PDB file of C-alpha atoms in Angstrom:
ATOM      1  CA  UNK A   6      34.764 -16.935  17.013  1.00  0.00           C
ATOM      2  CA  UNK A   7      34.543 -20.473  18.990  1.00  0.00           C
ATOM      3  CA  UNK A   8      36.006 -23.528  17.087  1.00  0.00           C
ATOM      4  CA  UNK A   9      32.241 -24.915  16.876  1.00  0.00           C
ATOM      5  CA  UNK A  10      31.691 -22.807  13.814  1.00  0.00           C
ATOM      6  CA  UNK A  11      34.967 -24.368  11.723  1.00  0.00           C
ATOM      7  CA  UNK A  12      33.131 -27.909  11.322  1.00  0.00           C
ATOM      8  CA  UNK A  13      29.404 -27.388   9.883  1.00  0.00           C
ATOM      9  CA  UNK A  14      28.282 -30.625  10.154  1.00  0.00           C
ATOM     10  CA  UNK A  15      29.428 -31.474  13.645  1.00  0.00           C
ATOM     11  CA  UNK A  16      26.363 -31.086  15.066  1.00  0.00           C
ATOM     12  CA  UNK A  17      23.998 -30.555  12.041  1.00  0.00           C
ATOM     13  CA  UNK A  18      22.430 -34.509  11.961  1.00  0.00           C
ATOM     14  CA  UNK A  19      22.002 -36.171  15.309  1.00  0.00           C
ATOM     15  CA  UNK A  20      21.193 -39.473  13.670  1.00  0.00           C
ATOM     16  CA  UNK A  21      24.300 -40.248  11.499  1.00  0.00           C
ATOM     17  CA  UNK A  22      28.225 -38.758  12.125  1.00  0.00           C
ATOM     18  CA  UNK A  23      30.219 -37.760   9.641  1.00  0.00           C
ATOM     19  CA  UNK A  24      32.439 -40.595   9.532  1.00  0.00           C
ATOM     20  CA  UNK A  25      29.724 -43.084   9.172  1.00  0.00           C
ATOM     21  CA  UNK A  26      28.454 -41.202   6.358  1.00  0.00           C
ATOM     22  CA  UNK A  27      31.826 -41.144   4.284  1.00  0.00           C
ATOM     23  CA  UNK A  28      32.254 -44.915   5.547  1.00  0.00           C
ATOM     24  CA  UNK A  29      29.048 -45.224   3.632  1.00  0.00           C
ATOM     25  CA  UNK A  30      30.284 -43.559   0.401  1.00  0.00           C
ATOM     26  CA  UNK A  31      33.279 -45.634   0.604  1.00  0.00           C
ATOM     27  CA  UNK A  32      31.672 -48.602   1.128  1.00  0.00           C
ATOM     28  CA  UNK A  33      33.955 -49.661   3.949  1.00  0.00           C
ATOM     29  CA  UNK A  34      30.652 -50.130   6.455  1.00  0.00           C
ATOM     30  CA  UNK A  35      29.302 -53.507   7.711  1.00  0.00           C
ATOM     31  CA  UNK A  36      25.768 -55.096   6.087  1.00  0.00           C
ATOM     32  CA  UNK A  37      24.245 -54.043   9.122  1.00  0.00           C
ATOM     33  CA  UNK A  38      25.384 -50.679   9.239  1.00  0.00           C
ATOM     34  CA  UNK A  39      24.969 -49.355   5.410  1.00  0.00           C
ATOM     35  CA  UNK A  40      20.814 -51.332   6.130  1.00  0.00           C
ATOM     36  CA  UNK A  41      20.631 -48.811   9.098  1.00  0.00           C
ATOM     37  CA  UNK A  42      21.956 -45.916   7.332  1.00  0.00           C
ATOM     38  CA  UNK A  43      19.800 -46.552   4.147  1.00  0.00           C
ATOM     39  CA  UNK A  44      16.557 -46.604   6.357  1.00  0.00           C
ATOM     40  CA  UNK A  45      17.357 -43.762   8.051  1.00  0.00           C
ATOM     41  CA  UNK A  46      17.632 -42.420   4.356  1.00  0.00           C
ATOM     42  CA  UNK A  47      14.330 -43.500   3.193  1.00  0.00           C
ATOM     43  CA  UNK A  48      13.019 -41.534   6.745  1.00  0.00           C
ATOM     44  CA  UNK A  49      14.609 -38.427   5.945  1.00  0.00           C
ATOM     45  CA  UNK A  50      14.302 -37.050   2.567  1.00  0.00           C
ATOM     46  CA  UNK A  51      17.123 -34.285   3.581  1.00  0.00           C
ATOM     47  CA  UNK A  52      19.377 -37.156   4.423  1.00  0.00           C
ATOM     48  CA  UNK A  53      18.872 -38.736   0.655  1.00  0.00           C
ATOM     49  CA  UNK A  54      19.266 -35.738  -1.247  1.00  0.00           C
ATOM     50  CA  UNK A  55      22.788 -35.090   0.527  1.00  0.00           C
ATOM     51  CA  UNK A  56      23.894 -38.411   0.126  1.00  0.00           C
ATOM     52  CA  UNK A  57      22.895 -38.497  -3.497  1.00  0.00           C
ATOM     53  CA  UNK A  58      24.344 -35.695  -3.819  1.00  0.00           C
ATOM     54  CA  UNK A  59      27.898 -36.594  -1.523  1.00  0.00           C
ATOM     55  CA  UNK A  60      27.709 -39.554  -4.492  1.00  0.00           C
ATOM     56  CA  UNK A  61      28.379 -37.009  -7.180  1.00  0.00           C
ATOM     57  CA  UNK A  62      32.052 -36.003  -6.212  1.00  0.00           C
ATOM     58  CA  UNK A  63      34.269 -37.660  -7.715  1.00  0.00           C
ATOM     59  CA  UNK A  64      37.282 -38.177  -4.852  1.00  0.00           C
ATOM     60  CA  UNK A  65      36.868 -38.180  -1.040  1.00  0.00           C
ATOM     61  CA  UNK A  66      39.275 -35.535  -1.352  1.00  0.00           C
ATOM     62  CA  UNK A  67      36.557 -32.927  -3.277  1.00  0.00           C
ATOM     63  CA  UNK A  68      34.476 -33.890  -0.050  1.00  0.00           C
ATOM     64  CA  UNK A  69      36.744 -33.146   2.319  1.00  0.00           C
ATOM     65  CA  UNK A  70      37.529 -29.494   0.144  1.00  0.00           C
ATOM     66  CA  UNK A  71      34.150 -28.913  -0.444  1.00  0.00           C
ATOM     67  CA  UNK A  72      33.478 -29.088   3.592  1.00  0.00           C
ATOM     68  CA  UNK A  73      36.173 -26.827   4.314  1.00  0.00           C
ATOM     69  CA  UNK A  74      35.287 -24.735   1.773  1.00  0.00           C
ATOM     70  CA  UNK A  75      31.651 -24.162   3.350  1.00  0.00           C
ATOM     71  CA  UNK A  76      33.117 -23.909   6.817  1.00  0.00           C
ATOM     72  CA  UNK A  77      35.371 -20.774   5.472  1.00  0.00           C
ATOM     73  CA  UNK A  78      32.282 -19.401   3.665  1.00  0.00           C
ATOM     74  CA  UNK A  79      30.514 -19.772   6.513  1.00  0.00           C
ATOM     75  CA  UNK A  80      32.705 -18.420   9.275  1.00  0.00           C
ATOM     76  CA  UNK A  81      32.759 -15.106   6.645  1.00  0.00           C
ATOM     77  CA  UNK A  82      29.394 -14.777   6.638  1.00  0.00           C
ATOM     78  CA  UNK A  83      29.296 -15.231  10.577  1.00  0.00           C
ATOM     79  CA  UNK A  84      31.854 -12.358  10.590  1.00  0.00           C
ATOM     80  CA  UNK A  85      30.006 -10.189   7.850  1.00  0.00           C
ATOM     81  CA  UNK A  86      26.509 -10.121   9.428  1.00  0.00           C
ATOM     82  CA  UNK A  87      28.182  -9.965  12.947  1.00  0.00           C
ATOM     83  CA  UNK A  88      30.414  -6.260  11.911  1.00  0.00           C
ATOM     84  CA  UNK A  89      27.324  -5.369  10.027  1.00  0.00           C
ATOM     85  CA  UNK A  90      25.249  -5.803  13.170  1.00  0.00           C
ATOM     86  CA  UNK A  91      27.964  -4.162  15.308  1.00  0.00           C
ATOM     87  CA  UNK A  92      28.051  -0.820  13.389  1.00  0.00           C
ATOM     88  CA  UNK A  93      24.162  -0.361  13.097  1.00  0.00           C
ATOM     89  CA  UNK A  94      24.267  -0.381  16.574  1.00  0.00           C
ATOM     90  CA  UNK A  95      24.310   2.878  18.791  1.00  0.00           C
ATOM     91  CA  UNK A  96      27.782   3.362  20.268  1.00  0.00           C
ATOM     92  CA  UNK A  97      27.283   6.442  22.262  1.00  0.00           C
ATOM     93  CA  UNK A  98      23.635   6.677  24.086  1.00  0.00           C
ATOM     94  CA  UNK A  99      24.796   9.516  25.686  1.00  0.00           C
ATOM     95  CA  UNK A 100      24.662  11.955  23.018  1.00  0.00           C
ATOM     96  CA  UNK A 101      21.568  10.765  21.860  1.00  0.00           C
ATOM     97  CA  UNK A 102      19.939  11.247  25.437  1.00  0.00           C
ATOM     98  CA  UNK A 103      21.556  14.539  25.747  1.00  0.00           C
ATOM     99  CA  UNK A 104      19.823  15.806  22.581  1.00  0.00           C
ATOM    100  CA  UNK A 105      16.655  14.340  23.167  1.00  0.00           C
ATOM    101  CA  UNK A 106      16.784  16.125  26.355  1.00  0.00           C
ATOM    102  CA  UNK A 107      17.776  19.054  24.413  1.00  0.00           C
ATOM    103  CA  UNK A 108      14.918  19.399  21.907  1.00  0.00           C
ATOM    104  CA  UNK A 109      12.610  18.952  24.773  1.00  0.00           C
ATOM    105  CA  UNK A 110      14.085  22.020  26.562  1.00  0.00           C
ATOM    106  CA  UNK A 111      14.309  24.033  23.596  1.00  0.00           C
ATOM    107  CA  UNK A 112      10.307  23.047  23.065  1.00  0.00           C
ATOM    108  CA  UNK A 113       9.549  23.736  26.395  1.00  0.00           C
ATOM    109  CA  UNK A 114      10.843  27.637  26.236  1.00  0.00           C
ATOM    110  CA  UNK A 115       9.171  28.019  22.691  1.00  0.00           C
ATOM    111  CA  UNK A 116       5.655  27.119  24.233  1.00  0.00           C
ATOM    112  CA  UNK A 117       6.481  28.900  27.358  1.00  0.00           C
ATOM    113  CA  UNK A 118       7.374  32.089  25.633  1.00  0.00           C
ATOM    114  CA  UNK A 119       4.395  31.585  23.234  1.00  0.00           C
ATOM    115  CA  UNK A 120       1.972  31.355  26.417  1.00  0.00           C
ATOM    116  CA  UNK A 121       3.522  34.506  27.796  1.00  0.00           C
ATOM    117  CA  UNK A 122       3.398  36.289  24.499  1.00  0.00           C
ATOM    118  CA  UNK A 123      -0.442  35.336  24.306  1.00  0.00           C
ATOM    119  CA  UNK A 124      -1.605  36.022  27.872  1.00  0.00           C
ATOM    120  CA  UNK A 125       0.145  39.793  27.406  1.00  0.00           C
ATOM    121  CA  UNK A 126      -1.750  40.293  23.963  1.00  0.00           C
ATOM    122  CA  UNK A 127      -4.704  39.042  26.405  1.00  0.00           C
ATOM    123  CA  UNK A 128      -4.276  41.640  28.827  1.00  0.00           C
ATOM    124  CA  UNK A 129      -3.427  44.584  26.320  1.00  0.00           C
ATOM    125  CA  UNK A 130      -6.841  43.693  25.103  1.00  0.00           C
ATOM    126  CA  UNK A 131      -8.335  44.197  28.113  1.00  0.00           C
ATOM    127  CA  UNK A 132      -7.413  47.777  29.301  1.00  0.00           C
ATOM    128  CA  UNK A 133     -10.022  50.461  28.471  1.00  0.00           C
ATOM    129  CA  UNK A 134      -9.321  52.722  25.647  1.00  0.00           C
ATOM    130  CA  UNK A 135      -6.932  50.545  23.657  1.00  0.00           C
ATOM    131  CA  UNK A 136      -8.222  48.888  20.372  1.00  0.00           C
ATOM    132  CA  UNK A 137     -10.827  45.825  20.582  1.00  0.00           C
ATOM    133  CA  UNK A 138      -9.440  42.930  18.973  1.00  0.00           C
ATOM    134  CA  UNK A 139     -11.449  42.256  15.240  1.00  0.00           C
ATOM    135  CA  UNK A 140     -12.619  39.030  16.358  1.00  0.00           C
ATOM    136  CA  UNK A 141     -13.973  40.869  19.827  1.00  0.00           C
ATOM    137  CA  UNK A 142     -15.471  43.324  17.539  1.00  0.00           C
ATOM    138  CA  UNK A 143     -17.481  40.887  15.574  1.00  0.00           C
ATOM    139  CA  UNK A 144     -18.762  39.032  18.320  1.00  0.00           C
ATOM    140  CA  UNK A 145     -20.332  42.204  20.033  1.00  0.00           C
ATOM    141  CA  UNK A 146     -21.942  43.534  16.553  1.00  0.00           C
ATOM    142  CA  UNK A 147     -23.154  40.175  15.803  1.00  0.00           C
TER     143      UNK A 147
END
């Protein structure tokens, strides 16, 4: 699993970092700054809901646990639908072309012997002085 996956929101908002948004709920960012930040919040509706809700904890310390928190919960999930994907997967294609190739053969000798089996009740119908066939019989009275 690469390191990308540990942090969430490394790369989740191109507009703000991480720091600069905990600067912001600390209040430790210039005028300027915190004016930039709050219209990019009034842009993004996304970006005001998780700041309002960033505003709720109590500590930066719940922040900072609640982050790593997701990133383990996460990385589990990663693993989870990863293993799951793994084992639905076909490990040996081999056996499964060698019995596809084995019903066809075994279909192949059941028509072939059920051709052969027809064309001799075909020609034992034929020879003179053996018994019609009741279907041949009630096409020629008919």
């Amino acid at each position: 699993m690469n390191d990308d996956l540990l942090n969430i929101l490394s790369s989740s908002n191109k507009d703000i970092d991480n720091q600069k948004l905990m600067d912001y709920l600390s209040d430790k960012l210039s005028a300027e700054d915190k004016h930039a930040l709050e219209k990019l919040m009034v842009d993004s509706e996304l970006m005001n809901d998780a700041v309002e809700g960033l505003n709720d904890f109590k500590s930066k310390r719940d922040i900072a646990a609640s982050v790593e928190q997701l990133n383990v919960h996460l990385k589990k999930q990663i693993e989870k639908k990863k293993s799951k994907k793994i084992k639905r997967s076909i490990k040996n294609l081999t056996s499964l072309y060698l019995t596809i190739i084995l019903i066809l053969v075994i279909i192949l000798v059941a028509f072939l012997i059920i051709m052969k089996s027809i064309d001799s009740e075909k020609t034992s119908n034929n020879i003179p002085g053996e018994k019609e066939s009741v279907a041949y019989q009630f096409r020629r009275t008919y």
